[in-house]
Coordinates of C-alpha atoms in Angstrom, one line a residue:
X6 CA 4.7 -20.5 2.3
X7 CA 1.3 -20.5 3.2
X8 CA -0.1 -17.4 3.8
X9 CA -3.7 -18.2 5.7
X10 CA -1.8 -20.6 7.8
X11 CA 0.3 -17.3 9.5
X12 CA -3.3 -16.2 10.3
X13 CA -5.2 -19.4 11.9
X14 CA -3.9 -20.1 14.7
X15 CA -4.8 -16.3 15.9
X16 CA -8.4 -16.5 15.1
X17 CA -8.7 -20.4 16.3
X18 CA -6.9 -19.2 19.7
X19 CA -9.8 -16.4 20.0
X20 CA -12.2 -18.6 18.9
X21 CA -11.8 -21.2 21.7
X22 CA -12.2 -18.0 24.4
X23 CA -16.1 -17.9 23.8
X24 CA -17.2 -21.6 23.0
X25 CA -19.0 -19.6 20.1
X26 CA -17.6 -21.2 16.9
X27 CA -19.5 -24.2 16.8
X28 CA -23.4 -25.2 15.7
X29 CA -25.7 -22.0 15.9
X30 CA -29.2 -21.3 17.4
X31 CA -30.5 -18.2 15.3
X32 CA -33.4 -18.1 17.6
X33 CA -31.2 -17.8 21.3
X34 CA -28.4 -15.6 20.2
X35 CA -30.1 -12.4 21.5
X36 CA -32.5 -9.9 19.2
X37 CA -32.6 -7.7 17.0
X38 CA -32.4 -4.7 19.5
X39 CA -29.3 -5.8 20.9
X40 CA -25.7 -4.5 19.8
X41 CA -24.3 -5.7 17.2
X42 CA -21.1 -4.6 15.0
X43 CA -22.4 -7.1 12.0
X44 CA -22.0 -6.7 8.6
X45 CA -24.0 -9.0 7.4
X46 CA -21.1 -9.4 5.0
X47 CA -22.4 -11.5 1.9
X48 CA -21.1 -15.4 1.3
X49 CA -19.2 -14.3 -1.9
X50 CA -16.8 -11.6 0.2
X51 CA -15.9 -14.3 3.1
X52 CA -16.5 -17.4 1.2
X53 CA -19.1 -18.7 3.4
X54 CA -19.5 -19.8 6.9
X55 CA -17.8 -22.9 7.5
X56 CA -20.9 -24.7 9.4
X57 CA -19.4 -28.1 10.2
X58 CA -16.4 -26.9 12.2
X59 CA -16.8 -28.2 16.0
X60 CA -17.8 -26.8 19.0
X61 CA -14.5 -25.5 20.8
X62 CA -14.3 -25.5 24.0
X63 CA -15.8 -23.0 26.6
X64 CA -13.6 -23.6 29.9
X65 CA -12.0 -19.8 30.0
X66 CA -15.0 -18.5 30.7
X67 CA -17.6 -18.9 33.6
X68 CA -20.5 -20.8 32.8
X69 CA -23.2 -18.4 31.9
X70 CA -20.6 -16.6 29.6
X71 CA -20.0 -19.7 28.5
X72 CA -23.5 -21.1 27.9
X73 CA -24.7 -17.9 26.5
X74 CA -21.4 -18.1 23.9
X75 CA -22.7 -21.5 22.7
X76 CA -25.6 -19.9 21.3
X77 CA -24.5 -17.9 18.7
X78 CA -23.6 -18.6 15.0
X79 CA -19.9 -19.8 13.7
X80 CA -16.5 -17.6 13.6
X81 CA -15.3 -19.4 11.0
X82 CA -15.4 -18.9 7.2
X83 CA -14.4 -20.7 4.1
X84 CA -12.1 -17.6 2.7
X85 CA -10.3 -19.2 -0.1
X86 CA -10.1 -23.0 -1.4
X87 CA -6.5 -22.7 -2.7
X88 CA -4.6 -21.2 0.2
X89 CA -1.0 -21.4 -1.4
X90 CA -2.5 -19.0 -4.4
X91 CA -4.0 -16.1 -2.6
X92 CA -2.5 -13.6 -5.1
X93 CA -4.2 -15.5 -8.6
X94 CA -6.4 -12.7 -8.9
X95 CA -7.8 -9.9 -6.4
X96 CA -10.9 -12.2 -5.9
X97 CA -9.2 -14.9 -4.0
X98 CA -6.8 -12.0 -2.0
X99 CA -10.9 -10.1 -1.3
X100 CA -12.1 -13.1 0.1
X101 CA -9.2 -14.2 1.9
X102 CA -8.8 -10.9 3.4
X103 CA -12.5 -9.9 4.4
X104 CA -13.1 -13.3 6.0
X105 CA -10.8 -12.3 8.4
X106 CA -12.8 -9.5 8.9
X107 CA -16.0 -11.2 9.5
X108 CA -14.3 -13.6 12.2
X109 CA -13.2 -10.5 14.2
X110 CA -16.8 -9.1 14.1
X111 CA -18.7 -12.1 14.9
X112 CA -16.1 -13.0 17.9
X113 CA -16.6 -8.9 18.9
X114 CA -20.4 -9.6 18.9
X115 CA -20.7 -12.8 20.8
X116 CA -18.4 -10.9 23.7
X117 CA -20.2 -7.8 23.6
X118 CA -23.9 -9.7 23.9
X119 CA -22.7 -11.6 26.5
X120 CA -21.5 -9.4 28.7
X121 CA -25.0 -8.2 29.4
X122 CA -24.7 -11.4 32.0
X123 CA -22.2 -10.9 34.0
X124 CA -20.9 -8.4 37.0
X125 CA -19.5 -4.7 35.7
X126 CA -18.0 -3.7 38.6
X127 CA -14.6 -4.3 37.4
X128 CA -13.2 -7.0 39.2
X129 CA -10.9 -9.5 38.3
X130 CA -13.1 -12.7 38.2
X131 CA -10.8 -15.7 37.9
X132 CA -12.4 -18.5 35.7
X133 CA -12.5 -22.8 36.0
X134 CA -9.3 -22.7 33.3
X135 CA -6.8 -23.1 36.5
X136 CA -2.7 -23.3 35.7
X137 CA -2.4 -25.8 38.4
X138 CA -4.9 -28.0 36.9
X139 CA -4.3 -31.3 34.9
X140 CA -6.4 -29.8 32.4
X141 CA -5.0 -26.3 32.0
X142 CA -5.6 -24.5 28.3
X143 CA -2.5 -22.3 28.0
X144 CA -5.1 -20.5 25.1
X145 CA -7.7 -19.8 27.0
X146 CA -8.7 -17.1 29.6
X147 CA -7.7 -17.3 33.3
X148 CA -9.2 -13.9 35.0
X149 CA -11.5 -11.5 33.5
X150 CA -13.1 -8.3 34.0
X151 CA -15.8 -6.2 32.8
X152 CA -16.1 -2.5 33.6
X153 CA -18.4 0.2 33.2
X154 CA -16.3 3.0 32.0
X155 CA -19.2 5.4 31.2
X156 CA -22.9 4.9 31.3
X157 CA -22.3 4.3 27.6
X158 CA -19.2 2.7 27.6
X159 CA -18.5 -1.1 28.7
X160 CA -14.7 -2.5 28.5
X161 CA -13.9 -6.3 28.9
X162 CA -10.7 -7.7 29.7
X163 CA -9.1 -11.6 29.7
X164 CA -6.1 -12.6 31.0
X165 CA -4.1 -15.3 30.4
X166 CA -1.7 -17.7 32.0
X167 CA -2.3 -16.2 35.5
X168 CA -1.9 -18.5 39.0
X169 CA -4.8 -18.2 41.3
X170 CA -2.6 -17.9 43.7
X171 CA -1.3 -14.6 41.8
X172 CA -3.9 -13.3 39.7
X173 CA -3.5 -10.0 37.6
X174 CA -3.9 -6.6 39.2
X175 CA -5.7 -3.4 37.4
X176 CA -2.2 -2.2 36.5
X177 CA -1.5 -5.7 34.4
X178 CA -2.3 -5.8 30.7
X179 CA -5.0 -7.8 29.7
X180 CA -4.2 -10.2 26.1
X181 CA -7.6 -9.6 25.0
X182 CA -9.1 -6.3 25.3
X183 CA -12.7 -4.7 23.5
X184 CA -14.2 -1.1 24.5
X185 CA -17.2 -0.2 23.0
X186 CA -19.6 2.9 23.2
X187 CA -23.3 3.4 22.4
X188 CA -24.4 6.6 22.6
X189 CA -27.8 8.1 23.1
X190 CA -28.9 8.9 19.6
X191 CA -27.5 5.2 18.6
X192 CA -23.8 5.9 16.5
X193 CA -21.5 2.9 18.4
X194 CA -17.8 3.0 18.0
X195 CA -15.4 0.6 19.4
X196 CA -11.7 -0.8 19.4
X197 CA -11.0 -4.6 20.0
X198 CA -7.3 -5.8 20.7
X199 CA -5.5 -9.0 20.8
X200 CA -2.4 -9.4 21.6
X201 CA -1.1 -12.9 20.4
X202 CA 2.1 -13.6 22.4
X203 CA 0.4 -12.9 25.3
X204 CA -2.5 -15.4 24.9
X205 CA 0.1 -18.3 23.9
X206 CA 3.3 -17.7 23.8
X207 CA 4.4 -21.0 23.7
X208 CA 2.9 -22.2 20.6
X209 CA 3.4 -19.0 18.3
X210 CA 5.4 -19.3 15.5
X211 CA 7.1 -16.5 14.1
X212 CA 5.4 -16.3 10.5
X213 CA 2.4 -15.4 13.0
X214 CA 0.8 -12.0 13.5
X215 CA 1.7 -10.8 17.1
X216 CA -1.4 -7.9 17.4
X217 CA -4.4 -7.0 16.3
X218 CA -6.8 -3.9 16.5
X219 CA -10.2 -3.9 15.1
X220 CA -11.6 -0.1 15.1
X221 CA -15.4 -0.2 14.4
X222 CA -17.7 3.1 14.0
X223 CA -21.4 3.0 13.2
X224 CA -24.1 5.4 12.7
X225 CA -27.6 5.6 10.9
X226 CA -25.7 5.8 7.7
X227 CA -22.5 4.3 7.4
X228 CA -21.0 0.8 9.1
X229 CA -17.2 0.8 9.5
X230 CA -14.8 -1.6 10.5
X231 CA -10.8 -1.1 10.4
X232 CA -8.4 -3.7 11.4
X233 CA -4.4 -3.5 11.7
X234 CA -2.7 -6.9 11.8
X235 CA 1.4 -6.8 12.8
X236 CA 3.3 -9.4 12.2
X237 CA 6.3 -10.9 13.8
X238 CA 9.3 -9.4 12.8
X239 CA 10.9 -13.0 11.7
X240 CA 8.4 -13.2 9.2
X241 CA 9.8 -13.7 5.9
X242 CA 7.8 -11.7 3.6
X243 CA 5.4 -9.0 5.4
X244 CA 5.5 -6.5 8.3
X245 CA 1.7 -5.8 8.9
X246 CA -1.3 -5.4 6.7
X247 CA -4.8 -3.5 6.9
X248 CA -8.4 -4.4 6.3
X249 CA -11.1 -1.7 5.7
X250 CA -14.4 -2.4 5.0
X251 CA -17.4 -0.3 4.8
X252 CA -21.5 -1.1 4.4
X253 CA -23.7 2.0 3.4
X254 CA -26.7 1.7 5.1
X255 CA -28.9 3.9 2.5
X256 CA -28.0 2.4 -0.4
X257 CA -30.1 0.7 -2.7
X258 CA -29.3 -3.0 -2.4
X259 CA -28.8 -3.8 -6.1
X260 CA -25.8 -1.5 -6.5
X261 CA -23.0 -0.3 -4.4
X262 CA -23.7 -1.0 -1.0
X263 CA -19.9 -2.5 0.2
X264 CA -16.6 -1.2 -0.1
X265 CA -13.8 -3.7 1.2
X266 CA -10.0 -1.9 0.7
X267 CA -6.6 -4.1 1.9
X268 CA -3.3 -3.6 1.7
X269 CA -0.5 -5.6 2.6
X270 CA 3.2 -4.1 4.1
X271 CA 5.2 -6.5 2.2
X272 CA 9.3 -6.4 2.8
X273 CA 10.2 -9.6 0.7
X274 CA 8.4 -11.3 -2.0
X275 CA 6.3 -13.5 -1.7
X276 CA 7.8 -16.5 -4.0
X277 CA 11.7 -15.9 -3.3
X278 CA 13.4 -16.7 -6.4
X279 CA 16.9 -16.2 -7.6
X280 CA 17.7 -12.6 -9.1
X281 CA 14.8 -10.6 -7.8
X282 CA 15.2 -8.5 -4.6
X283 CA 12.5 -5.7 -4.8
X284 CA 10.1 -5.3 -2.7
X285 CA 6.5 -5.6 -3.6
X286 CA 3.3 -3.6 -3.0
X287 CA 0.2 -5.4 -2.8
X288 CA -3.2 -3.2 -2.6
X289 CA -7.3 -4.2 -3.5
X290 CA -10.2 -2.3 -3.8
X291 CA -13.3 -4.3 -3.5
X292 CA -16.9 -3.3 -4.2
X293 CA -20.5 -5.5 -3.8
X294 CA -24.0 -5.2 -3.9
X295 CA -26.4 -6.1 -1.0
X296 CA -26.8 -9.4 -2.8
X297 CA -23.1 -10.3 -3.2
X298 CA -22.4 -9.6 -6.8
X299 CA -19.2 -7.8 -7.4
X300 CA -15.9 -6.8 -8.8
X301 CA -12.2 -6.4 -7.4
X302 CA -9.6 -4.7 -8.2
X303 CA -6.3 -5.7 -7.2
X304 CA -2.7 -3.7 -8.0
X305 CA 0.5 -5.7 -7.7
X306 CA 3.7 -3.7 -8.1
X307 CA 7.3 -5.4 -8.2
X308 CA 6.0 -9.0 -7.5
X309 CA 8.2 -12.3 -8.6
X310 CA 6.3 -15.0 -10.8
X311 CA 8.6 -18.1 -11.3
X312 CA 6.7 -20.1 -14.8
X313 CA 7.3 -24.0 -15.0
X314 CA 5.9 -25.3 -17.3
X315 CA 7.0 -29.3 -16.2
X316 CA 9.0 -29.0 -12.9
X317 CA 10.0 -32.8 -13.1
X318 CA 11.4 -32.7 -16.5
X319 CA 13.4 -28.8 -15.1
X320 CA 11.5 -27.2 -17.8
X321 CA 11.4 -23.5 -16.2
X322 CA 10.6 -20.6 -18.6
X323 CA 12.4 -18.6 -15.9
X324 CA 11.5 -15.9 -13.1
X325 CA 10.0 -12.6 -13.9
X326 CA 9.5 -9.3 -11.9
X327 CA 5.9 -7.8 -13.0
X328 CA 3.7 -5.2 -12.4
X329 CA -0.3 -6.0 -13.1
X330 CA -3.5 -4.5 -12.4
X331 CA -6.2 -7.7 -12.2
X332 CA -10.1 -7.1 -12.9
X333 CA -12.1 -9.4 -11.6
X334 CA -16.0 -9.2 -11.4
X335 CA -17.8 -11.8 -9.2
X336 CA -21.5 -12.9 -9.0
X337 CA -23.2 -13.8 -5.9
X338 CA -22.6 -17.4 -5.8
X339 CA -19.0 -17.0 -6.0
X340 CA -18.5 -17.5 -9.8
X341 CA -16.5 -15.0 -12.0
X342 CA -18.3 -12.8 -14.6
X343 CA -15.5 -11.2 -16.2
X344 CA -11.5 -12.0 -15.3
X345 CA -9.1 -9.3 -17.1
X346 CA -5.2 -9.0 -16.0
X347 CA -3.0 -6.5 -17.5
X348 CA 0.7 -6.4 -17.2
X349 CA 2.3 -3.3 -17.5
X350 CA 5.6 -3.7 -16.5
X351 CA 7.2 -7.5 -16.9
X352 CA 11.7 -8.2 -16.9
X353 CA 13.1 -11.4 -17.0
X354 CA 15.4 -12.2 -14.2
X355 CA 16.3 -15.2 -15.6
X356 CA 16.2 -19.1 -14.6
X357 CA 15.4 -20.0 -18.1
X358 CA 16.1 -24.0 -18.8
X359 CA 13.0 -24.4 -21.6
X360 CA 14.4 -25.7 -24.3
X361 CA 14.5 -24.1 -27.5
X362 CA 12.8 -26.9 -29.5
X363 CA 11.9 -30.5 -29.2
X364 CA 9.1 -30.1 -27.0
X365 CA 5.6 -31.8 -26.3
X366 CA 1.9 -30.9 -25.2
X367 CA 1.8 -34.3 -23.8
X368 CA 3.2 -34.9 -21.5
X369 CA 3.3 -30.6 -21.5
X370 CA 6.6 -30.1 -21.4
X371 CA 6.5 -27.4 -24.4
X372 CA 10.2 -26.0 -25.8
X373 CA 10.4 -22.2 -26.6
X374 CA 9.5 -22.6 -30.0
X375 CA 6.1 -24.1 -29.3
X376 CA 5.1 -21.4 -26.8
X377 CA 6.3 -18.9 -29.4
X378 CA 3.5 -20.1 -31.8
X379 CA 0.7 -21.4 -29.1
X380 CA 0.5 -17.5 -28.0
X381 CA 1.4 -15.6 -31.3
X382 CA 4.4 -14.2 -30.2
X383 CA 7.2 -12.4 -32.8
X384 CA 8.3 -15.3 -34.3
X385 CA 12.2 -14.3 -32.9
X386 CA 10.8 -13.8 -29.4
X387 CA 13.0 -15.1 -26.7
X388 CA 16.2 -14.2 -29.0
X389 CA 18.0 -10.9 -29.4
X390 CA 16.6 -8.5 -26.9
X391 CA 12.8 -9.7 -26.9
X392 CA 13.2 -11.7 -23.1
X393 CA 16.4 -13.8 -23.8
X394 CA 18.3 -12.4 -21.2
X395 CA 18.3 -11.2 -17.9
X396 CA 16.6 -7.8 -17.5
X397 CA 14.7 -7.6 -21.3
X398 CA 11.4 -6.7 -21.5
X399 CA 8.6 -9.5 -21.3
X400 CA 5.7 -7.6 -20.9
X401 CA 3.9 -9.2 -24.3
X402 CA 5.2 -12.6 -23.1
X403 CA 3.3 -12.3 -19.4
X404 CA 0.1 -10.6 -21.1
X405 CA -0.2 -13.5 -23.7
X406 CA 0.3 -15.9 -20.4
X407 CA -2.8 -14.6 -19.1
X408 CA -4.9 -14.2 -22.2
X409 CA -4.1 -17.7 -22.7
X410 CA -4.2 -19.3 -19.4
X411 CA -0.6 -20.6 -20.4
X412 CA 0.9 -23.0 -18.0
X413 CA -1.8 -22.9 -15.0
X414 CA -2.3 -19.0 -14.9
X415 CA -5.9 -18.0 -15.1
X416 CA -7.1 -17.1 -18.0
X417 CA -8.5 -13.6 -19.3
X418 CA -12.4 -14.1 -20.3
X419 CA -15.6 -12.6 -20.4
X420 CA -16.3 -9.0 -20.9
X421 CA -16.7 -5.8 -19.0
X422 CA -20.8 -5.6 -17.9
X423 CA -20.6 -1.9 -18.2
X424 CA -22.1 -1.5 -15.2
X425 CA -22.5 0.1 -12.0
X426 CA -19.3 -1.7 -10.7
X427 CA -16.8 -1.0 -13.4
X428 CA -18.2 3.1 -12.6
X429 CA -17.0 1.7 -8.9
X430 CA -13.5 0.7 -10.1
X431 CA -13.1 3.6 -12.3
X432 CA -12.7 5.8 -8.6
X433 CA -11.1 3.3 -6.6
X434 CA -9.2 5.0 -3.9
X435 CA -7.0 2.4 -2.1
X436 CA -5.2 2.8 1.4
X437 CA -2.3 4.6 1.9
X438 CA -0.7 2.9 5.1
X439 CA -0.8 -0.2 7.1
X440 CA -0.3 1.5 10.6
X441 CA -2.9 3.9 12.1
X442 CA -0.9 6.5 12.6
X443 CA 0.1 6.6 9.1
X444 CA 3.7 6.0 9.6
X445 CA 4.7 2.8 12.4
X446 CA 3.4 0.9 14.9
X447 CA 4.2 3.4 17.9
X448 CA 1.2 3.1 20.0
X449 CA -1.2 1.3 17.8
X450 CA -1.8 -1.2 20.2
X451 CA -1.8 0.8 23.5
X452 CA -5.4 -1.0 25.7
X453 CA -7.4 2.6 25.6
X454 CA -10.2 3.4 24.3
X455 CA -11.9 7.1 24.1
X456 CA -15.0 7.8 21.9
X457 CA -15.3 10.5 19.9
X458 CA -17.0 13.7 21.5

């Protein structure tokens, strides 16, 4: 299963709203003085913008929404390369995760600058993206509205899949909601809300996410941003899952100036295998300077790893429940500095067919003996009760798999820098709950929005 593919089509759908993922003009997207939730998150904690994706579409919007959309920068960004491994080390899950992130807050911003062009008197505006038309966009707006709540507080709404002919009242519930609040001595908070179904029901698939909130806080210190993700309840293998990322504004950009924590609600695993029906818990702590340089931390509780070594000759070294804290210090281009996993918990659960001898490194299809000596295991291992049968310890096994980089895991290397970031680690403090209530989903997604006092 792919897991960024239960994401896209959530983030493309939005995307195609504001005609604002396509080529950028720097110098026409508004100034410096207006709004902005930004992070200026580096390229090594999203991956990069992804500059050649094309211009989507701007039809759900009237045209000087529209127009004004074109001109900012892309919502799109690189993440990860390998999209079917997004648990190899908390690196990949960082970048995966926080590139979600930075889509949200560059779609937020391109709404909330252009609304500065259009009517606030709260009125349902319908837009050129007519139902009855040959080219309808089932994904894209229908009605609008933009409202002045406050003299400090603006609310947009869209609306999708509406007739002309019976357009959505106040009391209807808009699929794509954002309230935002500036106040006079410049703190801004905000909540953003999408609700997935709503904006295309007819081509979500039920590994999707269903909602999302974004809650985003800044003041002359501190930039927040918070966002809940639930996922349909036919998916497989997780029930929501939480980004958190924070920017201090007053630190010194050469040490810790971003703190990006995740967690994932999983309730199955990830790679279903035979024998293993825990549930896992999946948690990172990420820290980077203004610059981009690094280090994640990533702890992974009851997670299934199936090993196999040659699948076409049914070599399997058999399926494994593990538990594993993963180091992972990153430079500012993207490239590791120091990789360092540590099982601490590993049973087999079996699946074993490796043979006991008779093997080869080429073609690598190695028998038990060979991987016995290649990572200076006892010289017994794999008989008695050292991981020969279901439920023995392997811990030494899956930590010598990782030192060595044994059948396509990645290899430990490097060495700790000793500095600023391992200090960073050494505190981590991860989240505690997917929802923001702290317990479910009961009114997470509810379209209000009422600043702070």
């Amino acid at each position: 299963m792919n897991a960024k593919q239960t994401l896209i089509p959530l983030l493309i759908g939005t995307c195609s709203l504001i005609a604002g993922c396509g080529d950028s003009d720097p110098g026409s997207a508004g100034t410096q003085d207006n709004l902005s939730i930004d992070l200026s998150l580096p390229d090594s904690l999203t991956g990069g913008q992804v500059t050649s994706s094309p211009r989507l579409a701007g039809r759900g919007l009237p045209d000087e929404l529209a127009a004004r959309g074109g001109t900012g920068e892309p919502c799109s960004y690189q993440g990860v390369e390998q999209e079917d491994d997004l648990f190899r080390n908390g690196y990949q899950t960082t970048r995966f995760m926080v590139s979600i992130m930075a889509s949200w807050t560059c779609i937020a911003d391109l709404l909330i600058d252009v609304a500065d062009v259009v009517v606030h008197d709260g009125s349902i505006v319908e837009t050129d993206n007519d139902t009855q038309s040959a080219s309808y966009e089932s994904d894209e707006p229908t009605h609008y509205s933009v409202t002045d709540d406050s003299e400090t507080q603006t609310t947009i709404r869209m609306y999708y899949g509406y007739d002309r002919a019976n357009p959505p009242t106040e009391n209807d519930k808009a699929e794509f909601y954002i309230s935002w609040n500036e106040s006079e001595n410049g703190p801004v908070e905000g909540r953003l809300i999408v609700d997935a179904i709503g904006i295309d029901a007819s081509g979500h698939d039920p590994e999707d996410p269903i909602s999302m909130r974004m809650d985003f806080n800044f003041n002359d210190n501190l930039k927040t941003a918070d966002m809940f993700l639930r996922f349909d309840e036919n998916n497989a293998w997780a029930d929501g899952m939480r980004i958190d990322i924070s920017k201090d504004l007053n630190a010194n950009s050469f040490t810790h100036v971003y703190t990006a924590r995740g967690m994932i609600n999983m309730k199955g695993q990830f790679f279903e295998v035979d024998g293993i029906t825990e549930i896992p818990d999946v948690q990172f702590y990420t820290v980077a300077d203004g610059l981009g340089n690094g280090a994640a931390i990533e702890e992974i509780q009851d997670m299934s790893l199936p090993i196999v070594p040659n699948l076409f000759r049914n070599n399997h070294l058999g399926n494994y429940l593990f538990t594993k804290r993963d180091l992972y210090f990153f430079e500012d281009d993207m490239d590791w500095d120091y990789i360092h996993k540590t099982v601490t918990a590993a049973t087999y659960r079996g699946g074993r067919t490796t043979a006991a001898s008779g093997g080869s490194w080429i073609p690598f299809d190695p028998s038990l003996d060979m991987i016995v000596s290649a990572l200076s295991l006892d010289a017994d291992y794999f008989s008695g009760n050292q991981c020969a049968v279901v439920d023995d310890d392997c811990t030494d096994l899956l930590n010598a798999i990782f030192i060595d980089g044994f059948a396509g895991q990645e290899q430990n290397q490097g060495s700790d820098p000793m500095d600023w970031r391992s200090e960073a680690l050494q505190s981590a403090v991860y989240l505690d709950s997917v929802y923001p209530n702290g317990e479910n989903w009961e009114g997470a997604f509810e379209q209000s929005f009422t600043p702070s006092p």
